Coordinates of C-alpha atoms and ligand atoms in Angstrom, one line a residue:
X22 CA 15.0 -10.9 -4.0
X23 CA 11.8 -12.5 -3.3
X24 CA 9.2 -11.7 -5.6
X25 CA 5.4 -13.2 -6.5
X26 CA 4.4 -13.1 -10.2
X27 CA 0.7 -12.5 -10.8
X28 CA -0.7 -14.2 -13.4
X29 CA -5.1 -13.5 -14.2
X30 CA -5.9 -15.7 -17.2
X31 CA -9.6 -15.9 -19.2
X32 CA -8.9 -18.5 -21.8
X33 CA -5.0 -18.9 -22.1
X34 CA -5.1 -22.5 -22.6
X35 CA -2.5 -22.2 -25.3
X36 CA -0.3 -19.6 -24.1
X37 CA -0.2 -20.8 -20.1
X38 CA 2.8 -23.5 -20.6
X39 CA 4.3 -21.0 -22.9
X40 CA 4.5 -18.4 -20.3
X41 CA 5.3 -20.2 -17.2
X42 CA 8.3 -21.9 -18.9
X43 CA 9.6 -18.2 -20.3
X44 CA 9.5 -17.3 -16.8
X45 CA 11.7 -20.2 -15.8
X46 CA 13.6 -19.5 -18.5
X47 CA 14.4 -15.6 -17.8
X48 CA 13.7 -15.0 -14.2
X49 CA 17.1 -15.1 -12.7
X50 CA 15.8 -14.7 -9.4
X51 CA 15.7 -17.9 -7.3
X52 CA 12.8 -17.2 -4.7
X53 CA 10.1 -16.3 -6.4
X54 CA 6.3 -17.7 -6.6
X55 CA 3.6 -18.1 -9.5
X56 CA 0.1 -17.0 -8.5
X57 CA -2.3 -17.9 -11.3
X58 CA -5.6 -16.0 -11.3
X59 CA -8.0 -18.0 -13.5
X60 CA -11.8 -17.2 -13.6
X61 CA -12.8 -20.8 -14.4
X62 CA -12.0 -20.6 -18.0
X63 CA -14.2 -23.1 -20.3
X64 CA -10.8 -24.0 -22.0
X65 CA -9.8 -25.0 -18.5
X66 CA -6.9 -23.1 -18.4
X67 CA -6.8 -23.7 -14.7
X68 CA -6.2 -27.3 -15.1
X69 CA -3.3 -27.1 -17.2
X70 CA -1.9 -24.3 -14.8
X71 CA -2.5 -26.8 -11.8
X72 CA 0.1 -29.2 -14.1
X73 CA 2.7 -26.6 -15.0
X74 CA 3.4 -25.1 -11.5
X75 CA 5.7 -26.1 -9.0
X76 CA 5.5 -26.6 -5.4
X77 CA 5.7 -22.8 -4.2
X78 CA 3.2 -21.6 -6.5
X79 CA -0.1 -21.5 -6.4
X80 CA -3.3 -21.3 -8.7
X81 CA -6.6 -19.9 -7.8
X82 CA -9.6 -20.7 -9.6
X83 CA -12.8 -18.5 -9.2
X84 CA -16.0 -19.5 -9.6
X85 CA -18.8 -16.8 -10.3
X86 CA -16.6 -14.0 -10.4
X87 CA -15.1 -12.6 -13.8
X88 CA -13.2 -9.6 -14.2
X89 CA -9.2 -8.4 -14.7
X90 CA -9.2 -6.3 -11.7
X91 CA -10.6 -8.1 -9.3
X92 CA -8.4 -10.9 -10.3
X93 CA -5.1 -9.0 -10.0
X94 CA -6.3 -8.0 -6.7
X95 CA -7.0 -11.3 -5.4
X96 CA -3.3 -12.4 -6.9
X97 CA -1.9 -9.9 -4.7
X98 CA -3.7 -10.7 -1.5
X99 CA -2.4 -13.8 -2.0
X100 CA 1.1 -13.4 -2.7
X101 CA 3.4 -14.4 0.0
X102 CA 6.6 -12.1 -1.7
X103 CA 7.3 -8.7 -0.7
X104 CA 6.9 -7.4 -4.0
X105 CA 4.2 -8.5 -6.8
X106 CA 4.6 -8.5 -10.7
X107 CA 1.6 -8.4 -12.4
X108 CA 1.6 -9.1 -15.8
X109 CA -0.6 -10.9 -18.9
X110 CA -0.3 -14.2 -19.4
X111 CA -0.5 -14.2 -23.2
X112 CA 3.3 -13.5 -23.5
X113 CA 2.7 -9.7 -24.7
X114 CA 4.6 -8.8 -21.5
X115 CA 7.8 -10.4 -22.1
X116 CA 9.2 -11.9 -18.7
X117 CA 12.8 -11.7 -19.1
X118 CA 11.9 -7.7 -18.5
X119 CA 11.2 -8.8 -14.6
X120 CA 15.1 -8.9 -13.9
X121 CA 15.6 -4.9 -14.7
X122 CA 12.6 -4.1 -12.9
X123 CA 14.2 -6.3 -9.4
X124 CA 16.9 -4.0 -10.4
X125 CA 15.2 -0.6 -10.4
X126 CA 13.9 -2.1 -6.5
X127 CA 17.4 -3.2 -5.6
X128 CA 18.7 0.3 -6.3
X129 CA 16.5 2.3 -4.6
X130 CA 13.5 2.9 -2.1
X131 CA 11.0 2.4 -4.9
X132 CA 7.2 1.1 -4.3
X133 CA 6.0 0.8 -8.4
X134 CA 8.3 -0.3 -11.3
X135 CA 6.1 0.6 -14.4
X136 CA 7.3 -1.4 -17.7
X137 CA 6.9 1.2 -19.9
X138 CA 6.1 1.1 -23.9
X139 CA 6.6 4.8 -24.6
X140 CA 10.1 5.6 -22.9
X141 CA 13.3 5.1 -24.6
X142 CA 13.9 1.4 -25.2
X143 CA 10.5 0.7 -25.1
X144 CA 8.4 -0.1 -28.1
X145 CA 5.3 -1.7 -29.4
X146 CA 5.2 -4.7 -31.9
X147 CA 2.6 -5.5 -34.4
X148 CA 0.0 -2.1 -33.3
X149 CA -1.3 -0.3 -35.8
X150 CA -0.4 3.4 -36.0
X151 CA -4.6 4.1 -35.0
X152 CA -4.0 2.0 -32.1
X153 CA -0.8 3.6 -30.8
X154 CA -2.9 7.1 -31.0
X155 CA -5.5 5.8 -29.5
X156 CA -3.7 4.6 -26.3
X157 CA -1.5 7.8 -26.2
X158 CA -4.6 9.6 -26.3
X159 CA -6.0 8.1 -23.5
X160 CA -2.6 8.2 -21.2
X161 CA -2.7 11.9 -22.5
X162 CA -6.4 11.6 -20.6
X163 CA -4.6 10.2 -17.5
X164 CA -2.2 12.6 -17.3
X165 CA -4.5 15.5 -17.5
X166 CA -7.2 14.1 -15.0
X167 CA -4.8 12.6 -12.3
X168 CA -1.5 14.0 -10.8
X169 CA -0.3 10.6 -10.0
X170 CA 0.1 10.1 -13.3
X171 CA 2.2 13.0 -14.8
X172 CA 5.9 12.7 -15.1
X173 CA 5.1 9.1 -15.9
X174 CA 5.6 7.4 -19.5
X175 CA 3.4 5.3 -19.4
X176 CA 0.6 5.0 -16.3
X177 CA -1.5 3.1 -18.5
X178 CA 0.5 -0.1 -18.9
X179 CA -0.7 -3.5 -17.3
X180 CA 2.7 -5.1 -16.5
X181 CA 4.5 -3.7 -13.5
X182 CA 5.9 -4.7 -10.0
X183 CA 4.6 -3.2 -7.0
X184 CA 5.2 -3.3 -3.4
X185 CA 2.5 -5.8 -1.9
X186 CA 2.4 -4.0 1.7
X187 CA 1.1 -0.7 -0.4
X188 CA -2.1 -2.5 -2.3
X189 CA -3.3 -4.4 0.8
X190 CA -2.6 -1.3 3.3
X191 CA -5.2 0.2 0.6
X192 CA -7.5 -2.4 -0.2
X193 CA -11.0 -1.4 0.9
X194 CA -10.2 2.1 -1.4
X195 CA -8.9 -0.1 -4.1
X196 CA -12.0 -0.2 -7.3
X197 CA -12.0 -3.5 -8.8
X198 CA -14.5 -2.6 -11.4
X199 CA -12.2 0.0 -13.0
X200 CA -10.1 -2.5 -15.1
X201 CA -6.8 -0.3 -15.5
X202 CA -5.7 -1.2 -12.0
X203 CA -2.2 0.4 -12.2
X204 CA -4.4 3.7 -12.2
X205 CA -6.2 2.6 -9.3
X206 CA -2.9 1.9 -7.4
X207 CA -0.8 5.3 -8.3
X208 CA -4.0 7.4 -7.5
X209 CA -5.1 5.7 -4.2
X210 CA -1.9 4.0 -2.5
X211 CA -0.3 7.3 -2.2
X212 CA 2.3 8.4 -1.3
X213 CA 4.2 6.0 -3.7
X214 CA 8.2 6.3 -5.0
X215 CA 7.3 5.0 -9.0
X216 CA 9.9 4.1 -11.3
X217 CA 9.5 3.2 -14.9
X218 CA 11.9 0.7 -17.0
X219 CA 11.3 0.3 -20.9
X220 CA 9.9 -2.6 -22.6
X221 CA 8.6 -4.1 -25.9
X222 CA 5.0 -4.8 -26.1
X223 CA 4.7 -8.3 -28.1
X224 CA 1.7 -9.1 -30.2
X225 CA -0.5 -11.7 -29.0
X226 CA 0.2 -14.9 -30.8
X227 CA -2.7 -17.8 -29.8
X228 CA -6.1 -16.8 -28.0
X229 CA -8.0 -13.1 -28.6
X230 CA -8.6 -10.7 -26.5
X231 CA -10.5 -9.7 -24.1
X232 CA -11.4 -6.2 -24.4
X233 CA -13.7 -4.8 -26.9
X234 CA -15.0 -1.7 -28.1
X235 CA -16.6 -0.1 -24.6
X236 CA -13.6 -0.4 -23.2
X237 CA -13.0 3.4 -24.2
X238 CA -15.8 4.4 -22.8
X239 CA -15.3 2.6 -19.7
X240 CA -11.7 4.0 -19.4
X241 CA -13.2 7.5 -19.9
X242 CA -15.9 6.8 -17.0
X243 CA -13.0 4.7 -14.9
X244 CA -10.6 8.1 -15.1
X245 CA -13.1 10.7 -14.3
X246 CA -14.2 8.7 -11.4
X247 CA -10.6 8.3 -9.9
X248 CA -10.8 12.3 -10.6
X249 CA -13.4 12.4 -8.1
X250 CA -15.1 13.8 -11.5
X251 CA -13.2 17.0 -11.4
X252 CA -14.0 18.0 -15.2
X253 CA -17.7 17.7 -14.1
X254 CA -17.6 19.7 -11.0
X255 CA -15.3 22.0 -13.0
X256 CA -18.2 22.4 -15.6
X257 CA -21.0 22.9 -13.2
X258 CA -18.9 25.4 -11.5
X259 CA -18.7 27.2 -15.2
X260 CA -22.3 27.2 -15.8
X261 CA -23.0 28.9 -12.3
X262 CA -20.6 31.3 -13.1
X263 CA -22.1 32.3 -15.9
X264 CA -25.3 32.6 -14.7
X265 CA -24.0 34.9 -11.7
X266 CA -22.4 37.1 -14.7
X267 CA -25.6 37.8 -16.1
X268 CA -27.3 38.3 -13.1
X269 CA -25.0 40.9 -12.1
X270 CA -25.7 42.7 -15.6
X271 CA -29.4 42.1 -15.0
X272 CA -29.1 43.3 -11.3
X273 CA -27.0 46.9 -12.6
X274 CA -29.3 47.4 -15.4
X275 CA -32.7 47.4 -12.9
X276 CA -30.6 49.4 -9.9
X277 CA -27.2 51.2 -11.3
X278 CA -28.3 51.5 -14.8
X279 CA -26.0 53.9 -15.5
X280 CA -23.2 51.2 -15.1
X281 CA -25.1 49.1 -17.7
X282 CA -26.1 51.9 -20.6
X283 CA -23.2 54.4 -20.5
X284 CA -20.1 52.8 -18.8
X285 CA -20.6 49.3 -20.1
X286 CA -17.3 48.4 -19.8
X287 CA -17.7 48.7 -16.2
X288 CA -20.3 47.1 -15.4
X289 CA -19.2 44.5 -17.7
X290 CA -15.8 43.9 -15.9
X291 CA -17.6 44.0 -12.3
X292 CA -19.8 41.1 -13.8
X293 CA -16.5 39.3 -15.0
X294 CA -14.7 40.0 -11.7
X295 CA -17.6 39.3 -9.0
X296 CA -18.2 35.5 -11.0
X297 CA -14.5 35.2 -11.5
X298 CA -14.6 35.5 -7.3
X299 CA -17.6 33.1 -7.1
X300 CA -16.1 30.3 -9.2
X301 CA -13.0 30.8 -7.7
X302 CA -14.5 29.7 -4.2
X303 CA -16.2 27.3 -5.3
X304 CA -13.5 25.6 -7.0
X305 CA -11.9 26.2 -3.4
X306 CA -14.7 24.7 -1.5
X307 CA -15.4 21.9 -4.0
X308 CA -13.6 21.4 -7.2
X309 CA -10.3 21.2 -6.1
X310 CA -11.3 21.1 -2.2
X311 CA -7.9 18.4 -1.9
X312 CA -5.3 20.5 -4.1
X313 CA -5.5 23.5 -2.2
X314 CA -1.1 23.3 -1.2
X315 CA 0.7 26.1 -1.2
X316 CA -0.5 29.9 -0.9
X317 CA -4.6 30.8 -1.7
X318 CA -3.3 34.5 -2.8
X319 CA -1.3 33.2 -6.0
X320 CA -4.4 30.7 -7.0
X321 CA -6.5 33.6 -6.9
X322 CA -4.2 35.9 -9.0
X323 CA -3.3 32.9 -11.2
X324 CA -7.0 32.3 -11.7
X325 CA -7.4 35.8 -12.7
X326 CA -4.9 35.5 -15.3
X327 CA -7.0 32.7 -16.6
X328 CA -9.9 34.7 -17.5
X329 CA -8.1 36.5 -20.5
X330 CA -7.2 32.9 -22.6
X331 CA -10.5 31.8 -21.9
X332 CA -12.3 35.1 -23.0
X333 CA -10.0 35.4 -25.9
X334 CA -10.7 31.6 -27.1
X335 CA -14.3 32.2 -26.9
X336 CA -14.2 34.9 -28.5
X337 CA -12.2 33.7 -31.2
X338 CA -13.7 30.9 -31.8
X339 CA -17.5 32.2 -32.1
X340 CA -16.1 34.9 -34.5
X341 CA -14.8 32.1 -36.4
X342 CA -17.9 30.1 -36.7
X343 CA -19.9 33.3 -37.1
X344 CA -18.5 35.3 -39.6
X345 CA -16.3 32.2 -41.5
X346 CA -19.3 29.8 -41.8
X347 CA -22.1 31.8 -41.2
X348 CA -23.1 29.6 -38.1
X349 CA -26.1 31.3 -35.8
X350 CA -24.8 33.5 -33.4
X351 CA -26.0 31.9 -30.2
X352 CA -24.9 28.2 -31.5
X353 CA -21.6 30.6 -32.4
X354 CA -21.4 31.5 -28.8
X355 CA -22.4 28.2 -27.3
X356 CA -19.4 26.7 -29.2
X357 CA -17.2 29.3 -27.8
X358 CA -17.8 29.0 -24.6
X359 CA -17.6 25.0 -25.1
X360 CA -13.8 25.4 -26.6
X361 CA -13.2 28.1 -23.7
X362 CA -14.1 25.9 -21.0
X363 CA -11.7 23.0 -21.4
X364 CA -8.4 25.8 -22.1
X365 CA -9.9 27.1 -18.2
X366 CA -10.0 23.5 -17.0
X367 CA -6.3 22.4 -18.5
X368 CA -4.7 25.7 -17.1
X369 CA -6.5 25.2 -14.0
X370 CA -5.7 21.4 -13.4
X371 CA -1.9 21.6 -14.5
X372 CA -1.8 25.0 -13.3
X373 CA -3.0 26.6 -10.3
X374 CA -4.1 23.6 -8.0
X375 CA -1.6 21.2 -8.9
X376 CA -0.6 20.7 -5.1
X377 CA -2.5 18.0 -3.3
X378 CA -3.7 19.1 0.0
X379 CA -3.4 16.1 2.7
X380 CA -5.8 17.0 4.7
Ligands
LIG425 N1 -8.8 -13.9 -14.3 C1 -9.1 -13.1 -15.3 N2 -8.2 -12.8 -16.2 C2 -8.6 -12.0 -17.3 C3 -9.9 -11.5 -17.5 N3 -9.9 -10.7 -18.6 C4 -8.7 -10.8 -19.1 N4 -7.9 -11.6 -18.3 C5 -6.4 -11.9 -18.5 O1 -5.7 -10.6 -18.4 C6 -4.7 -10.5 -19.4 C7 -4.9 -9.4 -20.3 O2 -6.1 -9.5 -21.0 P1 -6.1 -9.4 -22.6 O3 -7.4 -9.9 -23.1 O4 -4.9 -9.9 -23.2 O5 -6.1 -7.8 -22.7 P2 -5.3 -6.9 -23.8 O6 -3.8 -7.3 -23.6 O7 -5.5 -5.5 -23.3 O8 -5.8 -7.2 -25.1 C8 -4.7 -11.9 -20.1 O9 -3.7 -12.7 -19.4 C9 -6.1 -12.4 -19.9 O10 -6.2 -13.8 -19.9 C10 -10.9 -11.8 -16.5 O11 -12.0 -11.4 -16.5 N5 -10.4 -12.6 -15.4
LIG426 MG1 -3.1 -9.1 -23.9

């Protein structure tokens, strides 16, 4: 099979020989090319790159323009093969991995081959048990935030193979300046047949790298973006209905105040049932506006059977805080709803409009 191998470098002066010789070594595959991605590295690890390679592959070296996605994407563009690995080139992605995943392509109609760290087989040398959290949190994130992601191991990863015809039939939709592009791809290339294999995640031997501390908090913004910011929406939509709650009391206690002084209860549950209707719609109309497959009848009732977790959590919780740590009652409440909101927004998400709608 013919494959390109996407390599974007930022100062991998020490590791490029290393990693273009492991992938002679390992890649039984005959026709494949190298693509080198360097952003003018000040160790110029473009020029030893331009040494190492052979006569089908190529190295691109950009000037003025810095950045891991954007890189990748540009690797692809310019792959020849019908399928693209991409992978690090500081030899945590082992290459001899690239001959199961031509398998996994071979043996079925499959457009992503993710090398996965968390199925079985996989592993992860040399991280710290903080740092495997950390990343299983934030595929935990992915998985919540994007369906594309769920029933995968491990959407997160940055070495896997991927059908080139799929990333440039999608390019203009592609964001380069979220930097987990495998994210990008699953969520925007669909529809996609993804496949995962296992690997082992090496630790980096020469060079550092290249990702810091705001990384986190640019994953966080990266994912709720690629969610269309569904959480956000999701909590605005909360906040509205809350106010329409109250407004309803209000409303019976100035016109049916009968409703509000003797049969509380039911004005109470009218309040609960006409906001339950309004944030229903609007979760219809806006929210979840693309996940509206299947029938509107059972996401209504479903919805409905949402209120009673959320109330109860609320509840719970402010009781808690009030009565357990003598908290005051309105930062009590305020809490409540806070922990309510997100048990609505899981059961929602995984729950009620989990079918995409293509429109
Ligand atoms: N072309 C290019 N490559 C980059 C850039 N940032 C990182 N890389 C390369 O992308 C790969 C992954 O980066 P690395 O710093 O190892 O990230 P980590 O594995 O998550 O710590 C390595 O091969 C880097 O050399 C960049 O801005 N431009
Ligand atoms: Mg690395």
């Amino acid at each position: 099979m013919d494959i390109s191998i996407v390599l974007p470098t930022y100062k991998e002066a020490e590791n490029i020989a290393l990693v273009v010789s492991e992938i002679r070594k390992s890649v039984s595959e005959a026709g494949y090319e190298i693509v080198v991605v360097d952003d003018n590295s000040p160790d110029g690890t473009w020029l030893y790159a331009v040494n190492l390679i052979g006569d089908n592959d190529i190295v691109i070296r950009r000037i003025n323009i810095k950045g891991l996605s954007t890189a990748i994407l540009d690797g692809i563009i310019f792959s020849l093969k019908e399928y693209v690995v991409v992978m690090d080139a500081d030899l945590q992605h082992p290459p001899q991995y690239i001959n199961n995943m031509v398998k996994v392509v071979e043996n079925g109609d499959i457009d992503v081959v993710i090398g996965s760290r968390y199925m079985i087989g996989g592993g992860i040398e040399g991280w710290t048990k903080s740092r495997i959290i950390i990343s299983k949190g934030a595929t935990l994130i992915a998985k919540l935030m994007l369906p594309s992601t769920r029933g995968l191991t491990d959407p997160m990863s940055g070495f896997f193979m991927v059908k080139r015809e799929k990333v440039v039939a999608n390019r203009e939709r592609l964001n380069p300046r979220g930097y987990k592009i495998l994210l990008e791809i699953l969520e925007k290339c669909q529809p996609l047949n993804v496949s995962e294999t296992p690997y082992v995640f090496r630790s980096r031997v020469y060079g550092k790298s290249k990702l810091g501390a705001k990384t986190i908090i640019d994953y966080i913004l990266h994912v709720l973006k690629l969610s269309g910011w569904r959480p956000v929406k999701f909590g605005v939509v909360g906040a509205l209905g809350m106010l329409v709650n109250l407004g309803v009391i209000e409303f019976l206690r100035r016109t049916y105040s009968y409703l509000v002084q003797r049969y509380f209860v039911v004005g109470s549950l009218l309040a609960i049932e006409i906001s339950t209707l309004f944030n229903f719609t609007l979760h219809e109309l806006w929210t979840f506006r693309d996940r509206r497959g299947g029938n509107m009848f059972i996401r209504l009732l479903l919805f409905h059977t949402t209120i009673l977790p959320s109330i109860l959590s609320q509840f719970i919780a402010s009781n808690i805080l009030f009565y357990a740590f003598s908290i005051d009652p309105l930062i009590s409440q305020f809490i409540g709803i806070l922990i309510g909101f997100p048990i609505n927004y899981i059961l929602s998400e995984l729950g009620i409009w989990r079918k995409r709608s293509f429109e």
